[in-house]
Each structure stands twice: as C-alpha cells, then as structure tokens.
mmCIF file of C-alpha atoms and ligand atoms in Angstrom:
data_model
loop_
_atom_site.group_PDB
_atom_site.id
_atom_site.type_symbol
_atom_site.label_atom_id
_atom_site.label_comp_id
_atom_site.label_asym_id
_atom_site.label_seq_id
_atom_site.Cartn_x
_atom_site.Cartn_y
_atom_site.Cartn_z
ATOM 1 C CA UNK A 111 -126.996 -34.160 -9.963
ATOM 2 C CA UNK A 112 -127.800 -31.540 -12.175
ATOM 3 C CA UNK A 113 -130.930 -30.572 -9.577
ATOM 4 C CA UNK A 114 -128.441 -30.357 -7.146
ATOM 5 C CA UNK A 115 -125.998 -27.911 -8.914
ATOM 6 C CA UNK A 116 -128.750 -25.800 -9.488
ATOM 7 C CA UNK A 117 -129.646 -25.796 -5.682
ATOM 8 C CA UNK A 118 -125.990 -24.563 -4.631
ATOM 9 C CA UNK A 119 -125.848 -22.002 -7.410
ATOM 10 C CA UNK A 120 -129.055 -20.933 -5.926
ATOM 11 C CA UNK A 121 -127.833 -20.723 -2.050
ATOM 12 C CA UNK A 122 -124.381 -20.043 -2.730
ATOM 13 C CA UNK A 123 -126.186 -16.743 -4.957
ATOM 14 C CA UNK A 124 -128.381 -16.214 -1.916
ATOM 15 C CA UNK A 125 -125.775 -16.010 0.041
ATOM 16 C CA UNK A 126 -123.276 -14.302 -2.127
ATOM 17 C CA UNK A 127 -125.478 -11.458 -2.119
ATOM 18 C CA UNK A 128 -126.444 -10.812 1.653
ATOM 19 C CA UNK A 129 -122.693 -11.104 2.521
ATOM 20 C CA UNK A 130 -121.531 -7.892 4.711
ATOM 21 C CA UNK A 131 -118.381 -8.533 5.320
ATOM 22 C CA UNK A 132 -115.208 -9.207 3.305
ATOM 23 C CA UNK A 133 -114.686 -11.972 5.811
ATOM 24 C CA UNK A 134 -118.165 -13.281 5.312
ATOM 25 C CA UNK A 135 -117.644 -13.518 1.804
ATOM 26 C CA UNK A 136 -114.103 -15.111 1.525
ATOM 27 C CA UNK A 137 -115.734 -18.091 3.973
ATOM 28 C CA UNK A 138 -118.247 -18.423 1.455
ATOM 29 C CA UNK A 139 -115.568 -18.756 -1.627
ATOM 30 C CA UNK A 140 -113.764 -21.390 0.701
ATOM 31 C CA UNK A 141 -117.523 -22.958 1.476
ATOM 32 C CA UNK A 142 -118.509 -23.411 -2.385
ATOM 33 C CA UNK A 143 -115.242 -23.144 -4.334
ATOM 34 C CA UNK A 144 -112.374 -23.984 -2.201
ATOM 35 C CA UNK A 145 -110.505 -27.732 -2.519
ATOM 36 C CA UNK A 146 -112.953 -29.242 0.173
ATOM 37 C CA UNK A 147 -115.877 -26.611 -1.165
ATOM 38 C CA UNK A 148 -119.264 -28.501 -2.284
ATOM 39 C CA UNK A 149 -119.269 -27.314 -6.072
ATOM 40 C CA UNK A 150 -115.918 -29.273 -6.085
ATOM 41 C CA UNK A 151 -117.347 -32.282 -4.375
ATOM 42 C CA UNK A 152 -119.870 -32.306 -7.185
ATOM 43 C CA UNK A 153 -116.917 -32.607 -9.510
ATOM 44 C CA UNK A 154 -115.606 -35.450 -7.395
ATOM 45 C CA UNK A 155 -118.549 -37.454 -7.579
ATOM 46 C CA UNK A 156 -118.369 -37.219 -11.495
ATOM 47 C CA UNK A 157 -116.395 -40.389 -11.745
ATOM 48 C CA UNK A 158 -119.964 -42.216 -11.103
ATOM 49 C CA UNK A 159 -121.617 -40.604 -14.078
ATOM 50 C CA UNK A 160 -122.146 -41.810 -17.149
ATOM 51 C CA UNK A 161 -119.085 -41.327 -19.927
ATOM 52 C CA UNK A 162 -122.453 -39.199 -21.501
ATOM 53 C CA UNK A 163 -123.690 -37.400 -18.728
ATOM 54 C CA UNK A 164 -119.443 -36.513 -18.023
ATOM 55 C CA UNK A 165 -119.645 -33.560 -19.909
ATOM 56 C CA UNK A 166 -122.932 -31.795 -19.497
ATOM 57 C CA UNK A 167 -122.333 -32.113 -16.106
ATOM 58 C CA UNK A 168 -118.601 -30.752 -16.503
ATOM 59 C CA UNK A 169 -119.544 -27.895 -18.225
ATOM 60 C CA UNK A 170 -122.413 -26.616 -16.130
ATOM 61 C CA UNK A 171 -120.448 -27.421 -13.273
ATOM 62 C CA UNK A 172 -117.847 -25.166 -14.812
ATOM 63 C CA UNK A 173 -120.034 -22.341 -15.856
ATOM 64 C CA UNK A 174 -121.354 -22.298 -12.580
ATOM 65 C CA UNK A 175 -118.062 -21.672 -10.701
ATOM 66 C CA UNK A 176 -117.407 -19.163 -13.392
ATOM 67 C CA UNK A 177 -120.315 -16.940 -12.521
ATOM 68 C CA UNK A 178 -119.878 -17.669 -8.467
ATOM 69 C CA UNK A 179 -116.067 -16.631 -8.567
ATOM 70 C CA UNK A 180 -117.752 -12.904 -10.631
ATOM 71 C CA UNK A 181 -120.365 -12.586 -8.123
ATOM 72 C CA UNK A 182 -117.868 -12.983 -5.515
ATOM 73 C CA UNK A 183 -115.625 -10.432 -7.358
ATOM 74 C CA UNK A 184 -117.861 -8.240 -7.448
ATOM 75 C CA UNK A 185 -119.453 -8.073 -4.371
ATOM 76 C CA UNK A 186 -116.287 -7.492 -2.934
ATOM 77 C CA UNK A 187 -115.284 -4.641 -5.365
ATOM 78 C CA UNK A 188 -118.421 -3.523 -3.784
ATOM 79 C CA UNK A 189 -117.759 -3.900 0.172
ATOM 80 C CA UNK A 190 -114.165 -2.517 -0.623
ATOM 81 C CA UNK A 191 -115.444 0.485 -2.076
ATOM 82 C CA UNK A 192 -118.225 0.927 0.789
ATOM 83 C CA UNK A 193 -115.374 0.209 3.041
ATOM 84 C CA UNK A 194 -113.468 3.226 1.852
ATOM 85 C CA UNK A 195 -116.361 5.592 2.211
ATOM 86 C CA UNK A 196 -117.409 5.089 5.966
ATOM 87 C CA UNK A 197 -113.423 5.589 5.850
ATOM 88 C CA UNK A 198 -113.792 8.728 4.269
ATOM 89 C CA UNK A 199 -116.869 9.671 5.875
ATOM 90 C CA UNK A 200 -115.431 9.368 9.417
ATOM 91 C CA UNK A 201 -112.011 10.967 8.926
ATOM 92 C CA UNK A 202 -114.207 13.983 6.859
ATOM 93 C CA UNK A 203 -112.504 17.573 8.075
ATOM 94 C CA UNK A 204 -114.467 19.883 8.940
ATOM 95 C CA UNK A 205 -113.364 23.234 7.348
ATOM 96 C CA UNK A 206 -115.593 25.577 8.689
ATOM 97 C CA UNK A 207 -114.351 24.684 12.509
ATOM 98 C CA UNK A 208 -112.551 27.206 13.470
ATOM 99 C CA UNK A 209 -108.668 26.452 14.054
ATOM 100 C CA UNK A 210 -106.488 27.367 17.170
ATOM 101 C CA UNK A 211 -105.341 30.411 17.021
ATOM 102 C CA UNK A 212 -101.837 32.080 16.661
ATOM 103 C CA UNK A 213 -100.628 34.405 19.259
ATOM 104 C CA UNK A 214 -99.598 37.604 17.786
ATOM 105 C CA UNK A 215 -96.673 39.308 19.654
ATOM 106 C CA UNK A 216 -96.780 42.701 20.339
ATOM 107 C CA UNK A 217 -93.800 45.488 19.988
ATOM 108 C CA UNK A 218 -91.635 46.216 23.539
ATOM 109 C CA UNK A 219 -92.876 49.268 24.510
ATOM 110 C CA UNK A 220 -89.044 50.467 24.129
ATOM 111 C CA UNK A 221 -88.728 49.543 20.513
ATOM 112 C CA UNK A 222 -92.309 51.491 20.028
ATOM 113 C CA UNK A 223 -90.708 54.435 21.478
ATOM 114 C CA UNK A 224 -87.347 54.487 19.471
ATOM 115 C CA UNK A 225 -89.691 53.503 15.844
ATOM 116 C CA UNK A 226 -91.804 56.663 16.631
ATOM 117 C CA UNK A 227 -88.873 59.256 17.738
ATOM 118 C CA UNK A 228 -86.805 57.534 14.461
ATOM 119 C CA UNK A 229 -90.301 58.156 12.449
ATOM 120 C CA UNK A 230 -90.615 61.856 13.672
ATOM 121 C CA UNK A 231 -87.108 63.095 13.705
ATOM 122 C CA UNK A 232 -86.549 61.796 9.639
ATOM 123 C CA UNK A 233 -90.250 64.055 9.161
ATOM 124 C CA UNK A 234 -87.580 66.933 10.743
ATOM 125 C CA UNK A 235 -85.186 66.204 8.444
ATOM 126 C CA UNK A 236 -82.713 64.182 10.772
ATOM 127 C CA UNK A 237 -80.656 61.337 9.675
ATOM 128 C CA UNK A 238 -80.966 58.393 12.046
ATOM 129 C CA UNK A 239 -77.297 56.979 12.758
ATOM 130 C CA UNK A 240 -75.835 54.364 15.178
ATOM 131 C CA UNK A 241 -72.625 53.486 17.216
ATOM 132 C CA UNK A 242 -70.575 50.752 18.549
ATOM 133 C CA UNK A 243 -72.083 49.743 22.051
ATOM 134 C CA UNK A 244 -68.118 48.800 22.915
ATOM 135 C CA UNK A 245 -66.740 51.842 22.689
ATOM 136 C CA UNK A 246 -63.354 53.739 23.123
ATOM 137 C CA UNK A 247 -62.279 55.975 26.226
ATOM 138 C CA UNK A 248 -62.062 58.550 23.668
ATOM 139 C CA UNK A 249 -65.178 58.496 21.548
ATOM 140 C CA UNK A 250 -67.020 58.165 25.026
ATOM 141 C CA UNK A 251 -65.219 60.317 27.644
ATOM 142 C CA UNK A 252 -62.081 62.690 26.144
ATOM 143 C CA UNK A 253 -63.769 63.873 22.736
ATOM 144 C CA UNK A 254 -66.564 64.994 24.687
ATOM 145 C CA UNK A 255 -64.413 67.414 27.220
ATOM 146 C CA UNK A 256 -64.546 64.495 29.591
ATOM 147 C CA UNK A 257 -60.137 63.983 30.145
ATOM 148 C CA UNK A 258 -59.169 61.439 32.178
ATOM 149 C CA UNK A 259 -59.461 61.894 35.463
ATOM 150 C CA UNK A 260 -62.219 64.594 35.132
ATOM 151 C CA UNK A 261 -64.516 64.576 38.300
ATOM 152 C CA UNK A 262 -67.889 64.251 35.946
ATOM 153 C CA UNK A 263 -66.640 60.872 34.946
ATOM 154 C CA UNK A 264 -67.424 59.471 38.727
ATOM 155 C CA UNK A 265 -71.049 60.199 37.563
ATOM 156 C CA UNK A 266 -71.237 56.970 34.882
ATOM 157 C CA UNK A 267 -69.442 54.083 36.595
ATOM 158 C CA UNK A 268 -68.123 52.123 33.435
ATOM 159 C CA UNK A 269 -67.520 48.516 32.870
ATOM 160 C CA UNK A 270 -63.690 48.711 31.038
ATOM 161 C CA UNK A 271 -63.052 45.973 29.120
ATOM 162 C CA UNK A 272 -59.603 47.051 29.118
ATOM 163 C CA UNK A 273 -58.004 50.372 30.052
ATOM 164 C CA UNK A 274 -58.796 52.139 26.315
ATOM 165 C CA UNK A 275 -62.618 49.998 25.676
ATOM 166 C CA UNK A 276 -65.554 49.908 27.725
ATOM 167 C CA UNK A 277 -69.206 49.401 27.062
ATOM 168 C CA UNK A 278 -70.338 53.275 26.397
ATOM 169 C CA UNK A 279 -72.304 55.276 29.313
ATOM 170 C CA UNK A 280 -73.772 57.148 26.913
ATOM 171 C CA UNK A 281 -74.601 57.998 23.151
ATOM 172 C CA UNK A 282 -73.335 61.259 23.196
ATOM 173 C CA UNK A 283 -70.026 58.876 22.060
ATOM 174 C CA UNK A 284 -72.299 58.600 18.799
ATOM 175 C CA UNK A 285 -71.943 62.858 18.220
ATOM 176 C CA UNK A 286 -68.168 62.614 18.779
ATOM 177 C CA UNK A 287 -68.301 59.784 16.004
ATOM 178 C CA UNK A 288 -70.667 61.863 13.855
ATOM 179 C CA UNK A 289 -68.869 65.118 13.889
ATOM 180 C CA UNK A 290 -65.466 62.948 13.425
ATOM 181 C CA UNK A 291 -66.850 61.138 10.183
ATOM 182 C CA UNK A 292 -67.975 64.369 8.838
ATOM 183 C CA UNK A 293 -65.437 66.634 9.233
ATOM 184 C CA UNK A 294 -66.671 70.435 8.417
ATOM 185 C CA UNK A 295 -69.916 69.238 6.202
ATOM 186 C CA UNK A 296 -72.957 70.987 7.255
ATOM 187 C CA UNK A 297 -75.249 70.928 8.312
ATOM 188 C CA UNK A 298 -75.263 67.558 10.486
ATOM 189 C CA UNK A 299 -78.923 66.710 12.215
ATOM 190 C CA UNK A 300 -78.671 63.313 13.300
ATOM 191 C CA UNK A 301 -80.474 61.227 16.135
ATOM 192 C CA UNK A 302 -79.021 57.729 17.444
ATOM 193 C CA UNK A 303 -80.675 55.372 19.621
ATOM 194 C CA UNK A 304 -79.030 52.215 21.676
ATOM 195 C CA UNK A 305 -78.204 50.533 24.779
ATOM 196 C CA UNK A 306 -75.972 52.113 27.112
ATOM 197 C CA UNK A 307 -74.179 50.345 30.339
ATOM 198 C CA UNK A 308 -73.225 51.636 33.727
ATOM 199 C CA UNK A 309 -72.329 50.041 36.858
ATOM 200 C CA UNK A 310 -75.307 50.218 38.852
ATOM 201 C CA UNK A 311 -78.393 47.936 39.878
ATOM 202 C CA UNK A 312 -81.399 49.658 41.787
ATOM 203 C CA UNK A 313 -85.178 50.268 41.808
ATOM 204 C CA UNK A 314 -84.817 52.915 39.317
ATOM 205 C CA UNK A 315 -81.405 51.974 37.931
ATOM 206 C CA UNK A 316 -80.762 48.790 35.501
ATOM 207 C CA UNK A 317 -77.215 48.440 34.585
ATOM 208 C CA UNK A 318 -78.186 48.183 30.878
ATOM 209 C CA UNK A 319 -80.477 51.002 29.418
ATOM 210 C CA UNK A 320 -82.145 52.902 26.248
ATOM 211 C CA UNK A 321 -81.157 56.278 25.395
ATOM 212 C CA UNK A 322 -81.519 58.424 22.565
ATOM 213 C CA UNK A 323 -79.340 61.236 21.623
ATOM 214 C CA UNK A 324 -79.844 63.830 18.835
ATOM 215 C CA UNK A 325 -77.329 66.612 17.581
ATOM 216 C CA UNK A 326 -77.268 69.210 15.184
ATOM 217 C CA UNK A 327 -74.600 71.251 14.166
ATOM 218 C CA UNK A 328 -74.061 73.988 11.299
ATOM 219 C CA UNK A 329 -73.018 77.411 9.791
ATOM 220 C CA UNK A 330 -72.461 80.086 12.678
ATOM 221 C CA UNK A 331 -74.591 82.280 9.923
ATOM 222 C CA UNK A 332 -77.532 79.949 10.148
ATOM 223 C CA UNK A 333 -77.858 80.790 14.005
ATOM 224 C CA UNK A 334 -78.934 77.436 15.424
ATOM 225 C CA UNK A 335 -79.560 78.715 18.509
ATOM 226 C CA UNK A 336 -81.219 77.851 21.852
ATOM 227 C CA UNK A 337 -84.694 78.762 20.942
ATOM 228 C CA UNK A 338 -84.318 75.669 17.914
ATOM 229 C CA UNK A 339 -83.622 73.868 20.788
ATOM 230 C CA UNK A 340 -86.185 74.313 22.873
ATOM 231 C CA UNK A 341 -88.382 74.125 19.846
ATOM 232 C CA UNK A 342 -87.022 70.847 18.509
ATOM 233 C CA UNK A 343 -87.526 69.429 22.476
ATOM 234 C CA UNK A 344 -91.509 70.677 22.498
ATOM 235 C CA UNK A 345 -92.267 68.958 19.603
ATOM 236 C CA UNK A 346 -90.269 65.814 20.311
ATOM 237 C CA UNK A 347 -91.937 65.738 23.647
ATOM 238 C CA UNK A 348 -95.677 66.636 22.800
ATOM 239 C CA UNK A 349 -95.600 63.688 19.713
ATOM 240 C CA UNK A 350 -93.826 60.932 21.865
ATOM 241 C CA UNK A 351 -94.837 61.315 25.454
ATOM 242 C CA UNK A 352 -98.030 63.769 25.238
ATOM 243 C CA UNK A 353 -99.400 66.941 23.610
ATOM 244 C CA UNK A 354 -100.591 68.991 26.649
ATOM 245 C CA UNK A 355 -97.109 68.879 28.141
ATOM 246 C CA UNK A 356 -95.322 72.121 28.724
ATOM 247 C CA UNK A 357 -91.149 72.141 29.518
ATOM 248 C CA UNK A 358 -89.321 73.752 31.779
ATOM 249 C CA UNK A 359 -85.477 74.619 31.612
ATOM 250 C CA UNK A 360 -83.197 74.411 34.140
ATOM 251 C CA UNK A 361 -79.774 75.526 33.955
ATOM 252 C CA UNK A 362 -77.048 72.640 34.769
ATOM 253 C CA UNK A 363 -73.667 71.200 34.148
ATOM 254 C CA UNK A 364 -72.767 68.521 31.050
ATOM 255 C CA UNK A 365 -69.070 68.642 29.702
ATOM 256 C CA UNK A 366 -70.099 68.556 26.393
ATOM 257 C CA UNK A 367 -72.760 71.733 26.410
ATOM 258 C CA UNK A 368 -72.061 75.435 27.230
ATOM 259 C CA UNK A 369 -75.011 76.650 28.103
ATOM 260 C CA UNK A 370 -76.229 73.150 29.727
ATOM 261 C CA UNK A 371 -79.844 72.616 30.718
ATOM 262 C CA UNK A 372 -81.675 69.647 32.642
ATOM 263 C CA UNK A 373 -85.139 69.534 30.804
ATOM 264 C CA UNK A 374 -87.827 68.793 33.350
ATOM 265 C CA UNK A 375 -91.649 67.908 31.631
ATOM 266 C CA UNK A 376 -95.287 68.452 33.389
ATOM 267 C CA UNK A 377 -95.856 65.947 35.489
ATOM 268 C CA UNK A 378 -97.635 62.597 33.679
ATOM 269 C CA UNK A 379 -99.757 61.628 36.975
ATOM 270 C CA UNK A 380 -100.830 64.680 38.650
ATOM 271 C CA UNK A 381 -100.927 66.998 35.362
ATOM 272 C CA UNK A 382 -98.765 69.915 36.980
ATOM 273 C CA UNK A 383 -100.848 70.167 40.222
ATOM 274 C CA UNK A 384 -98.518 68.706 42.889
ATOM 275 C CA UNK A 385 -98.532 64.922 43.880
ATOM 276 C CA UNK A 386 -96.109 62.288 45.141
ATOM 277 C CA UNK A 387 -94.529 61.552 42.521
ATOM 278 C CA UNK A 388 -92.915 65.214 41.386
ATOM 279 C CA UNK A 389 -92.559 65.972 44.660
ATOM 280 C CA UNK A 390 -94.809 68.600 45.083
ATOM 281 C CA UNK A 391 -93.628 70.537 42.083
ATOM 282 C CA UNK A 392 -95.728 69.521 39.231
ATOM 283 C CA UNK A 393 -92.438 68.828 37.240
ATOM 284 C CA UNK A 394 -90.375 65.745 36.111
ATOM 285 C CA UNK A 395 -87.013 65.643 35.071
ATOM 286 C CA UNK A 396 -86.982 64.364 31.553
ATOM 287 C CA UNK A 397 -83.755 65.127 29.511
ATOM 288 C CA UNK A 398 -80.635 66.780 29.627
ATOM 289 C CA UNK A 399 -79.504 69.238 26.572
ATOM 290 C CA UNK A 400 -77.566 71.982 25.789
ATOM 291 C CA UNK A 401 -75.801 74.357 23.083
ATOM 292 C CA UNK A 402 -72.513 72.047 21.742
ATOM 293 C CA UNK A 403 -69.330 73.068 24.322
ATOM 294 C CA UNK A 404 -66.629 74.956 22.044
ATOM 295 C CA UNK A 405 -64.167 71.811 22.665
ATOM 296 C CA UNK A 406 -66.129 69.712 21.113
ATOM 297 C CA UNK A 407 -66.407 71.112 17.905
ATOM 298 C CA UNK A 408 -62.644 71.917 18.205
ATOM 299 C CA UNK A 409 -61.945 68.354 19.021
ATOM 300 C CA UNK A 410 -64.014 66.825 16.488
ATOM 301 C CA UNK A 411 -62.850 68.949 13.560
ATOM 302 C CA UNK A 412 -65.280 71.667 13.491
ATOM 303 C CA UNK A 413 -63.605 75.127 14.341
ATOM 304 C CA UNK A 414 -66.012 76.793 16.611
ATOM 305 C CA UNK A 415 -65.858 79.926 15.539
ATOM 306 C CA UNK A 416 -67.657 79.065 12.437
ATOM 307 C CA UNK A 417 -69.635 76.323 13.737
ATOM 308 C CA UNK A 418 -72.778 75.968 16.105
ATOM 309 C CA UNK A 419 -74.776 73.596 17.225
ATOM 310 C CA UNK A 420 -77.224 71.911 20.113
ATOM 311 C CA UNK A 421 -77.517 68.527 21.209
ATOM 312 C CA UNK A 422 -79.743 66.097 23.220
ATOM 313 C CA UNK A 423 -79.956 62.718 25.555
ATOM 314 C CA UNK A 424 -82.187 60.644 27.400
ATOM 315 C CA UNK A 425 -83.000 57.379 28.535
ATOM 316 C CA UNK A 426 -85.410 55.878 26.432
ATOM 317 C CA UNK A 427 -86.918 53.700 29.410
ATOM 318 C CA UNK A 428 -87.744 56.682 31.024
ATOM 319 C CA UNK A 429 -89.716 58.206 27.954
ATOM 320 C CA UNK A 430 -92.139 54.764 27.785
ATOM 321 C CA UNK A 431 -92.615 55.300 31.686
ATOM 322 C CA UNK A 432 -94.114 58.825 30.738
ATOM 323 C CA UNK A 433 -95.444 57.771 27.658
ATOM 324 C CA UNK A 434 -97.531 54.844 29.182
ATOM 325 C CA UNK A 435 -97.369 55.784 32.922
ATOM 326 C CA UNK A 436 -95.629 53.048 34.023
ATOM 327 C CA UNK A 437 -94.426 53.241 37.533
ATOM 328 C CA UNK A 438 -91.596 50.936 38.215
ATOM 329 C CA UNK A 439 -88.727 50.419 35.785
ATOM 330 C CA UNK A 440 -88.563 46.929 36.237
ATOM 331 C CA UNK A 441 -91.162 45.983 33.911
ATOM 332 C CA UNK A 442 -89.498 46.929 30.925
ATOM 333 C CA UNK A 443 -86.890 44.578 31.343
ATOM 334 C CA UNK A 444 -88.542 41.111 33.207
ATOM 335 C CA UNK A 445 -90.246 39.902 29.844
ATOM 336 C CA UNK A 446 -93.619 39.076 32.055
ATOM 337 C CA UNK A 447 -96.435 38.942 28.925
ATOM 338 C CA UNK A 448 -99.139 40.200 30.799
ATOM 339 C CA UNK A 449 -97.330 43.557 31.152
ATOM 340 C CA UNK A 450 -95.586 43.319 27.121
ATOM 341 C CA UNK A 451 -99.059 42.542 26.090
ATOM 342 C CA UNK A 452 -100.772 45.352 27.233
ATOM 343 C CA UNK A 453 -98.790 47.503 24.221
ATOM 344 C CA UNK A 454 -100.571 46.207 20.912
ATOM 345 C CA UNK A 455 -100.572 48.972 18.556
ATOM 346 C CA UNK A 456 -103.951 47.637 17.398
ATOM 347 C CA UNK A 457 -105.136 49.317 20.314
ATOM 348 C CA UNK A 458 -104.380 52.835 19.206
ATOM 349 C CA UNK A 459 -105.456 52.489 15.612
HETATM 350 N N1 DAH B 159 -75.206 61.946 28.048
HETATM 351 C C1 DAH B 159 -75.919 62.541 29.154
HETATM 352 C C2 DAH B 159 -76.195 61.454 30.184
HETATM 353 O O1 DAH B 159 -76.141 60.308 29.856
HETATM 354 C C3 DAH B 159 -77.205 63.143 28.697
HETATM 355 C C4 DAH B 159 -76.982 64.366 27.854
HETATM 356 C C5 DAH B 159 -76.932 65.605 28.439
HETATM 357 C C6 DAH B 159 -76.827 64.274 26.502
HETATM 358 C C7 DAH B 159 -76.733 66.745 27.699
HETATM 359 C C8 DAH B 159 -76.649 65.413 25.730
HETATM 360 C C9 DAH B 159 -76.599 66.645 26.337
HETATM 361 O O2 DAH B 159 -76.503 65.378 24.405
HETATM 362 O O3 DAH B 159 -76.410 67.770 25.590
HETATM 363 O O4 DAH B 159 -76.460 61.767 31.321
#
C-alpha cells in the first residue's frame, strides 16, 4: 500500500506540475483528492490493514494530501498570475501612437475684423462702446436729424417692433447714446461695433449685418477738423483692409453730418487700373463720414457753438470682402467650413 501511495504522489506531482490550465488543474484536485479521488480510495481500503499498519499508513496518507493540496495551490497562484500578464500584455497602450486629433476652430472672418479695428482704435486712444440692437425711434432716427417722416428714412426699411422700438438700421444710434450719456465731457472718441437690421434680402444685401461706427467730438478750440478725419480714415483703412490703398472723398448727403462725404477706397482686385468690378473707375465705395451736423450736438446736449466733432460708419461685411477679397456676401453668413476655415490666424503669423 505504501508502494502505491508513493506511486500517486509521484504521478499526481508529475502531473501537478505540467498542468496549463486552471481547468486542467482543478480536474486533477477532483482526480487525486476529491470524495471519489484515488488518494481517498487509499484511505478507504484502510479498514483491511492491520490495527498496526492503521496509522503509518494514515499519516503518510495524510502528509501526502497535505503537500498535493500546496502544490496545487501553488501552481495555481502561478497560472493566475501568468493569466493576468498575457492580460496585461494584450490590453498594453501604446503611448507613443499618436491620438486623433482635435479640430481647432478658426475666428469668423467678421469677428477678426471688429478684434483688429477694436485693437487699433484703443492704440488711437478711442474707447470701444456698445448699444442696444433693439433700439428706440429716437436714439436711431430723430436724435440723429432723422424726424419722422423725413424722406432719408425710406433709405433703411426697419423692422418696428412697435411704433417707438425697432431693431436699429444703424450704429450711428450708438453716437446719439454716447453724446446723451456724456453730456458736455470732452473730449469723446469712441468706436462701436454690432449687428444692424434692415428689411431687405439680395445678392449683396442680408437683412442682418456688421457695421462699425466711430465718433469723436470736442472743444471748438481743439479744431477737430476734416483733415483728422481723413487722417483717422487712412490709417483705419491701410491697417485693416491694406496699406497701399489711397481714399478718395466724395461729397454726399447723411442727416447726421454737415459736410457729408461717401468714402470710396482703391480698388482691391484691379489695384486702381479699371476692371469689372469698380466699374471702370479704379474706386470702391467703402464708408460714409462726415463733420457731426449742428443738430446733433444740439440735440444730444452739446451746444454747437462750442463743440465739434466727425464721425464714421460702415458695414463690417463689406470691410472682410476687401480685406480678404471675397466676392459674394453670402459666404459670410452660410457657416460652410471650407470657406470659415480658410481664416486661421496661424496663417499670418
Ligand atoms: N449710418 C450710415 C448708414 O448706415 C453710415 C454713416 C454715414 C455713418 C455717415 C456715419 C456717418 O457716422 O457720418 O448708411
């Protein structure tokens, strides 16, 4: 009996040993130790030893399972823990693979414009301000020598909310509320920027727009006078839309100026020669200025014989055509990505 202890210890040890699996080696606890397992049947067949032979045979019997059930033990501490690593092995991440990328937006070509006039008019010494887009009859129309029913009006077809609020035509509402909330204090140099609305829907019309507006008013003594003007507009012009551009003024008719002027700029696509575009005249309308009309100042609590000033407006959308010589309108405002990201300031730095 005892020779054939030793022989299972030996298999079962054999065996124990070359197991790869943890399912391999729980059959083999069930094959030697389990209820119907042969070191057990060994202990069955005790009953026809010898009362002497009992307990030698007992104990080896015993000190055999022992060391089976710690081989077992430990082999499968073993294929656990080799288990784990082909686990870890196969779900390794690679950290030098390079990951997907995030898609940096760019800035509207719009907003680009409005950051670089806010940038250069605060180097000039201009405070930037802004204004309700729903906006009084008043602030918009009568405070700028527009009455009611003055023929100019037919020029900005509103939307009225009701019969005293619409959404403003224009910023120049902004200088009526800048001269308002500052009442005599000199010398005012401020430039707004902001969406505008008017009733109309074309190829070259959207009925929400960009413009900016800029107005400076001060001491009769200090003689702001046309040639600031014209200054102020050349370097506005050559810094945001280009720096070989020349201006040319035109005299014309806003309300709110006396003298008025329609600004026209050198043509962006032909350079001044002559082409399609300008119609033959090298020149493009840009902006329309002019020295601040009497009545306004008068209106807006600044008595103009004391008081001076010039003012400014135009559509921003227009400025980004020049600026990047973009040819229809349209494109500024149908959010297609291919166009947006063609204006990554990366590109200019
Ligand atoms: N508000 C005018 C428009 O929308 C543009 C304009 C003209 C603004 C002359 C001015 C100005 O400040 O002096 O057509």
């Amino acid at each position: 009996m005892e020779e054939q202890i030793k022989m299972i210890k030996q298999t079962s040890e054999k065996e124990i040993a070359s197991a790869k699996e943890l399912k391999a080696l729980e059959d083999l606890r069930v094959k030697y130790l389990g209820k119907k397992g042969e070191l057990t049947a060994v202990l069955r067949g005790m009953k026809d030893l010898t009362p002497e032979q009992r307990p030698v045979i007992g104990s080896l019997v015993n000190e055999v399972r022992d060391e089976l059930e710690k081989q077992i033990r430990e082999k499968e501490a073993k294929l656990k823990q080799e288990l784990l690593n082909k686990k870890i092995e196969s779900e390794k991440i690679d950290i030098t693979l390079p990951s997907t990328k995030v898609r940096r937006g760019s800035l509207h070509p719009v907003t680009r414009i409005i950051e670089d006039m806010e940038d250069l008019f605060v180097s000039m010494g201009y405070d930037v301000v802004q204004g309700p887009e729903l906006e009084t009859d008043e602030f918009c129309f009568e405070r700028l020598n527009l009455p009611k029913g003055h023929p100019a009006r037919d020029m900005q077809d509103s939307f009225y909310i009701t019969d005293e609020y619409l959404l403003r035509t224009q910023t120049s509402s902004v200088q009526a509320r800048t001269m308002i909330a500052n009442t005599e204090k000199t010398p005012i140099r401020m430039i707004t920027c902001g969406k505008t609305y008017r009733r109309e829907d074309d190829a070259t019309h959207s009925h929400q727009f960009n413009q900016i507006e800029g107005l400076v008013v001060d001491k009769k003594e200090r003689n702001v006078s046309l040639a600031d003007l014209k200054g102020t507009l050349e370097v506005f012009v050559r810094k945001i839309i280009g720096a070989n551009l020349d201006l040319r003024f035109r005299p014309s008719y806003f309300p709110f100026t006396e003298p008025s002027y329609e600004v026209d700029v050198t043509c962006f696509k032909c350079g001044g020669k002559g082409c399609n575009l300008c119609k033959q005249t090298g020149w493009i309308e840009l902006l329309g200025a002019g020295m601040v009309h009497p009545n306004v100042l008068k209106m807006n609590g600044y008595n103009p014989d004391e008081f001076g000033g010039f003012a400014f407006g135009t559509g921003i959308d227009r400025l980004a055509m020049f600026r990047y010589g973009i040819t229809d309108m349209r494109y500024l405002y149908t959010n297609d990505v291919r166009f947006l990201n063609q204006f990554d300031r990366k590109d200019e730095e």
